[in-house]
PDB file of C-alpha atoms in Angstrom:
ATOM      1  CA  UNK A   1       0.000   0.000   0.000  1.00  0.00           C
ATOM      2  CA  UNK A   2       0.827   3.286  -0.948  1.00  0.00           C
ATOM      3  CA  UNK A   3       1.767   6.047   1.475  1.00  0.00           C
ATOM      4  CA  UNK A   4       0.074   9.693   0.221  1.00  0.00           C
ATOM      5  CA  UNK A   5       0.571  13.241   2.414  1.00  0.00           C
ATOM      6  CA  UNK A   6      -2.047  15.540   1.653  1.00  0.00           C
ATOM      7  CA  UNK A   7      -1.110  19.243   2.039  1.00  0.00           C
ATOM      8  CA  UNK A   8      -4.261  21.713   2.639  1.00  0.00           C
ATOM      9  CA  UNK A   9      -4.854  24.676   4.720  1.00  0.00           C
ATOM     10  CA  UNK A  10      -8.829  23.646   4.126  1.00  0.00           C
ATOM     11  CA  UNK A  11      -9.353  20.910   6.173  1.00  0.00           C
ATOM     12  CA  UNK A  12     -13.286  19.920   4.307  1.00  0.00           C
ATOM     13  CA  UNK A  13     -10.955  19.487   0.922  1.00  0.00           C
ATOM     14  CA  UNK A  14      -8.619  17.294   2.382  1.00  0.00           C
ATOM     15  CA  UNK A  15     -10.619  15.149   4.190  1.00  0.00           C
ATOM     16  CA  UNK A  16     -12.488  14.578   1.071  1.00  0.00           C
ATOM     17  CA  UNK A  17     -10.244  13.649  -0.797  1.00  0.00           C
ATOM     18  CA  UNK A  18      -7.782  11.582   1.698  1.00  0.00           C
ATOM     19  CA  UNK A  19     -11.700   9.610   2.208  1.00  0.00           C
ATOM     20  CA  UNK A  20     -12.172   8.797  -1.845  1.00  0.00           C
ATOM     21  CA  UNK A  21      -8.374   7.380  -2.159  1.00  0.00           C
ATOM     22  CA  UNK A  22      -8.004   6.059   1.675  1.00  0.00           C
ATOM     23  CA  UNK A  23      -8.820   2.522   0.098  1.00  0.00           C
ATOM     24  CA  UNK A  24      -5.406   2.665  -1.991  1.00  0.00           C
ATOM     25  CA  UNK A  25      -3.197   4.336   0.088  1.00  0.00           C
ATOM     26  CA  UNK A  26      -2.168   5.632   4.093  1.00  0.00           C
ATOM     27  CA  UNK A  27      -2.801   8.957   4.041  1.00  0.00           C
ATOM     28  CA  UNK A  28      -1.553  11.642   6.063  1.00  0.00           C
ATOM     29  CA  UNK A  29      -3.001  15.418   6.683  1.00  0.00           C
ATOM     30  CA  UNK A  30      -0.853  18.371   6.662  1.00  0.00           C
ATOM     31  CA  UNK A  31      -2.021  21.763   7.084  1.00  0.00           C
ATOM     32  CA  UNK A  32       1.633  24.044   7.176  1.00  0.00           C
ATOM     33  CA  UNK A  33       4.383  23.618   4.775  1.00  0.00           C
ATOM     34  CA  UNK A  34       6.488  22.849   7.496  1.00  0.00           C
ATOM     35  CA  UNK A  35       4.589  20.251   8.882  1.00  0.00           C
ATOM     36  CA  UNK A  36       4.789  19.289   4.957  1.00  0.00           C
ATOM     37  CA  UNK A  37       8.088  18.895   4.959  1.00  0.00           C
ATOM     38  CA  UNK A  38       8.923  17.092   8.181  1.00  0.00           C
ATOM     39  CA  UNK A  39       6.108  15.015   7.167  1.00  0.00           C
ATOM     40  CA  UNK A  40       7.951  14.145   3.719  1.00  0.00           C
ATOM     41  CA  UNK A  41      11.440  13.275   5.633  1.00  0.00           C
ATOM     42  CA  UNK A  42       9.650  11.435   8.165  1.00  0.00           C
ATOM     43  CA  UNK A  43       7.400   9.191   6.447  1.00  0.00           C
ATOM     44  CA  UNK A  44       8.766   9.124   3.138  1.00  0.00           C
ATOM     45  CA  UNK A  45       5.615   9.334   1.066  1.00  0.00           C
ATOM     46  CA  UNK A  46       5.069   8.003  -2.520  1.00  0.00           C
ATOM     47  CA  UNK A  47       3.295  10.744  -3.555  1.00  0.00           C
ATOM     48  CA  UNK A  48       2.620  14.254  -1.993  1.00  0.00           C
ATOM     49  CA  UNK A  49      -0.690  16.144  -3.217  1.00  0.00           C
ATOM     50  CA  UNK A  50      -0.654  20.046  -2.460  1.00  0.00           C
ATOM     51  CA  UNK A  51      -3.695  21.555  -2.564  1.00  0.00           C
ATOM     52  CA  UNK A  52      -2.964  25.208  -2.912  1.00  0.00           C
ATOM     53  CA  UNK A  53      -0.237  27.112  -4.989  1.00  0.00           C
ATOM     54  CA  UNK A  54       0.463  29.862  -2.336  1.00  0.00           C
ATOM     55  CA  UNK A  55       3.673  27.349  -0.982  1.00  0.00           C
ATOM     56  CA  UNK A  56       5.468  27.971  -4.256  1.00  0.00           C
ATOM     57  CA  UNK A  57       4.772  31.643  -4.387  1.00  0.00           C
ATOM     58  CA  UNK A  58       6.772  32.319  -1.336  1.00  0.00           C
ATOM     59  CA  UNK A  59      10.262  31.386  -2.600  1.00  0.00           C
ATOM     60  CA  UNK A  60      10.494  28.545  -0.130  1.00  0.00           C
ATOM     61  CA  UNK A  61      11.439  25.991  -2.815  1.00  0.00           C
ATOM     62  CA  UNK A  62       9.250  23.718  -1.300  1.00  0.00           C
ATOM     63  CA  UNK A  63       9.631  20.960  -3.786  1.00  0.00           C
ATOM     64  CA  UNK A  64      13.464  20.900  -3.258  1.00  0.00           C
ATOM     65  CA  UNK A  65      12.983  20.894   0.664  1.00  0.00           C
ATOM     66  CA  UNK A  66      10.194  18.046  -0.210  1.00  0.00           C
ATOM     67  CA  UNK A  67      12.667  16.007  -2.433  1.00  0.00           C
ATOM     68  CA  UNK A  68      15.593  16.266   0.171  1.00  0.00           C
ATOM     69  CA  UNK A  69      19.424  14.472  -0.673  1.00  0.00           C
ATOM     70  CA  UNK A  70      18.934  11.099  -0.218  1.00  0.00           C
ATOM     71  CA  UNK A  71      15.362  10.754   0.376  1.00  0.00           C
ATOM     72  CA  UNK A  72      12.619   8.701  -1.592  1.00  0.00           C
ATOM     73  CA  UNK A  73      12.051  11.151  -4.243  1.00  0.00           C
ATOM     74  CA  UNK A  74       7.886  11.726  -4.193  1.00  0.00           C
ATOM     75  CA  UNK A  75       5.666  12.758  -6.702  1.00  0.00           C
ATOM     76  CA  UNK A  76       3.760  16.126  -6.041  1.00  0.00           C
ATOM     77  CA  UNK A  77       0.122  16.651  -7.576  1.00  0.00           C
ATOM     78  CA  UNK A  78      -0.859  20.012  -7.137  1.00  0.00           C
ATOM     79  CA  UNK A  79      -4.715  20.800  -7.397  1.00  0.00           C
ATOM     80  CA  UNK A  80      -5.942  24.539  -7.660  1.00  0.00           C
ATOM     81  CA  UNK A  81      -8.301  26.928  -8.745  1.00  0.00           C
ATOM     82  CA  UNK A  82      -5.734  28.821 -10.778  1.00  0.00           C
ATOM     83  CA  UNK A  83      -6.148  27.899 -14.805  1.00  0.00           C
ATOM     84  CA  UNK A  84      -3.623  30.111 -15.333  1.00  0.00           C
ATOM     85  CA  UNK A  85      -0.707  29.283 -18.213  1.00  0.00           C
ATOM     86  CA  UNK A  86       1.610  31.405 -16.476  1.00  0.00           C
ATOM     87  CA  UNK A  87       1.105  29.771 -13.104  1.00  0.00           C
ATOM     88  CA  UNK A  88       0.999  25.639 -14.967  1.00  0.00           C
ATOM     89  CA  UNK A  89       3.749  26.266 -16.359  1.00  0.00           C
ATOM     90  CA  UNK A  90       5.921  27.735 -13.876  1.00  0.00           C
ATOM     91  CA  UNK A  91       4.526  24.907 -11.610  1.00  0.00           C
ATOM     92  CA  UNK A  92       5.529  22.144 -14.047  1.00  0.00           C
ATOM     93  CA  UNK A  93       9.163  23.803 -14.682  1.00  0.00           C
ATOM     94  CA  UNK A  94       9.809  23.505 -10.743  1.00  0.00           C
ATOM     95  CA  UNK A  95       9.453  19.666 -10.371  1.00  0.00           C
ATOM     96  CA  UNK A  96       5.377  19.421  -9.851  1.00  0.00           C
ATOM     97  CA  UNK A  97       4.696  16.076 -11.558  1.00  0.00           C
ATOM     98  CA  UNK A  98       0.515  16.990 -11.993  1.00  0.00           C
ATOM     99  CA  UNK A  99      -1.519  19.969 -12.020  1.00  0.00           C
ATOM    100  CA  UNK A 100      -5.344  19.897 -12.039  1.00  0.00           C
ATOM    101  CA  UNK A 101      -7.609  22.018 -11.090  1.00  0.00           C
ATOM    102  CA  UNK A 102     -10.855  22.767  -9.244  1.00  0.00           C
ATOM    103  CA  UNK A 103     -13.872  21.703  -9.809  1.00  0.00           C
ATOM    104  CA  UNK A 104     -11.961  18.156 -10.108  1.00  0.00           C
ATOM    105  CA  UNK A 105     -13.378  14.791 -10.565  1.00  0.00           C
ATOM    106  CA  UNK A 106     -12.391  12.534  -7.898  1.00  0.00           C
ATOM    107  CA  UNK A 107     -12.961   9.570  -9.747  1.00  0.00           C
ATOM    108  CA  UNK A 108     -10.293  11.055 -12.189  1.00  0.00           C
ATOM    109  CA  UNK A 109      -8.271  11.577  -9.386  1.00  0.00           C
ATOM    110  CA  UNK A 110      -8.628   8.241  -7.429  1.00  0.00           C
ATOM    111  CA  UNK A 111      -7.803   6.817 -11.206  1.00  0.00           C
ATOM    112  CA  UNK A 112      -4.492   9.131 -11.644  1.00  0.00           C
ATOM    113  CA  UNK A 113      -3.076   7.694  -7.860  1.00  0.00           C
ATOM    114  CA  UNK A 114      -4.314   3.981  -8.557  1.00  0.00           C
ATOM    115  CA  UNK A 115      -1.957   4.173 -11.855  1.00  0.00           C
ATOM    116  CA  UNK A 116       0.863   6.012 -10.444  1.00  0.00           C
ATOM    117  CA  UNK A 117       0.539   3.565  -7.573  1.00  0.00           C
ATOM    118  CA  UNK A 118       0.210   0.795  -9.586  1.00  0.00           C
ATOM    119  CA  UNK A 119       3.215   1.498 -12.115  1.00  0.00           C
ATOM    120  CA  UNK A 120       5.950   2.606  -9.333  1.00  0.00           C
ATOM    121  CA  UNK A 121       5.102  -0.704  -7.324  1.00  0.00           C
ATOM    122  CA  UNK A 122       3.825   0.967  -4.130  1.00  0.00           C
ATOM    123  CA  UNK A 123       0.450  -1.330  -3.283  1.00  0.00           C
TER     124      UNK A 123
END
């Protein structure tokens, strides 16, 4: 099984979403980047989902502090409400493996973690 942190300053939106992919993963609330990141060196997830964009805004290179030297190297999903071109693509330059946005599907979403899952051997 899988091992998924979920970063969210909206508690409601996490909880949702750690509830339609708890069946295919251990998942893990965060609700500060630095609890993020200890989280990330602690537990050593498979893949971290960030739901906000304001942590890469800040110039905390927050992927790099994610991905530490030596670590298990995590994928990060990021889902927003920004559709911006400017902000995807700046996003997907800086390491972030997926970007979706709101309104999302969660049966998309459930479907995107089951494959990643699924193809890097984590279940």
């Amino acid at each position: 099984m899988g091992k998924i942190i979920i970063y969210s300053q909206q508690i409601h939106t996490a909880t949702l979403i750690a509830e339609v992919i708890a069946d295919t993963a251990d998942v893990e609330y965060c609700d500060t980047p630095e609890e993020l990141i200890r989280h990330c060196i602690e537990h050593k997830p498979d893949l971290v989902i960030i739901i906000a964009i304001a942590p890469f805004l800040n110039g905390s290179h927050i992927i790099r502090r994610i991905r530490f030297r030596g670590g298990r190297r995590p994928a990060i999903y990021v889902i927003a409400w920004h559709q911006s071109e400017h902000i995807v693509l700046s996003l997907l330059e800086c390491g972030v493996d997926q970007y979706m946005t709101f309104p999302i599907c969660m049966g998309r979403l459930q479907s995107k973690i089951n494959q990643f899952l699924q193809s890097n051997d984590t279940r």
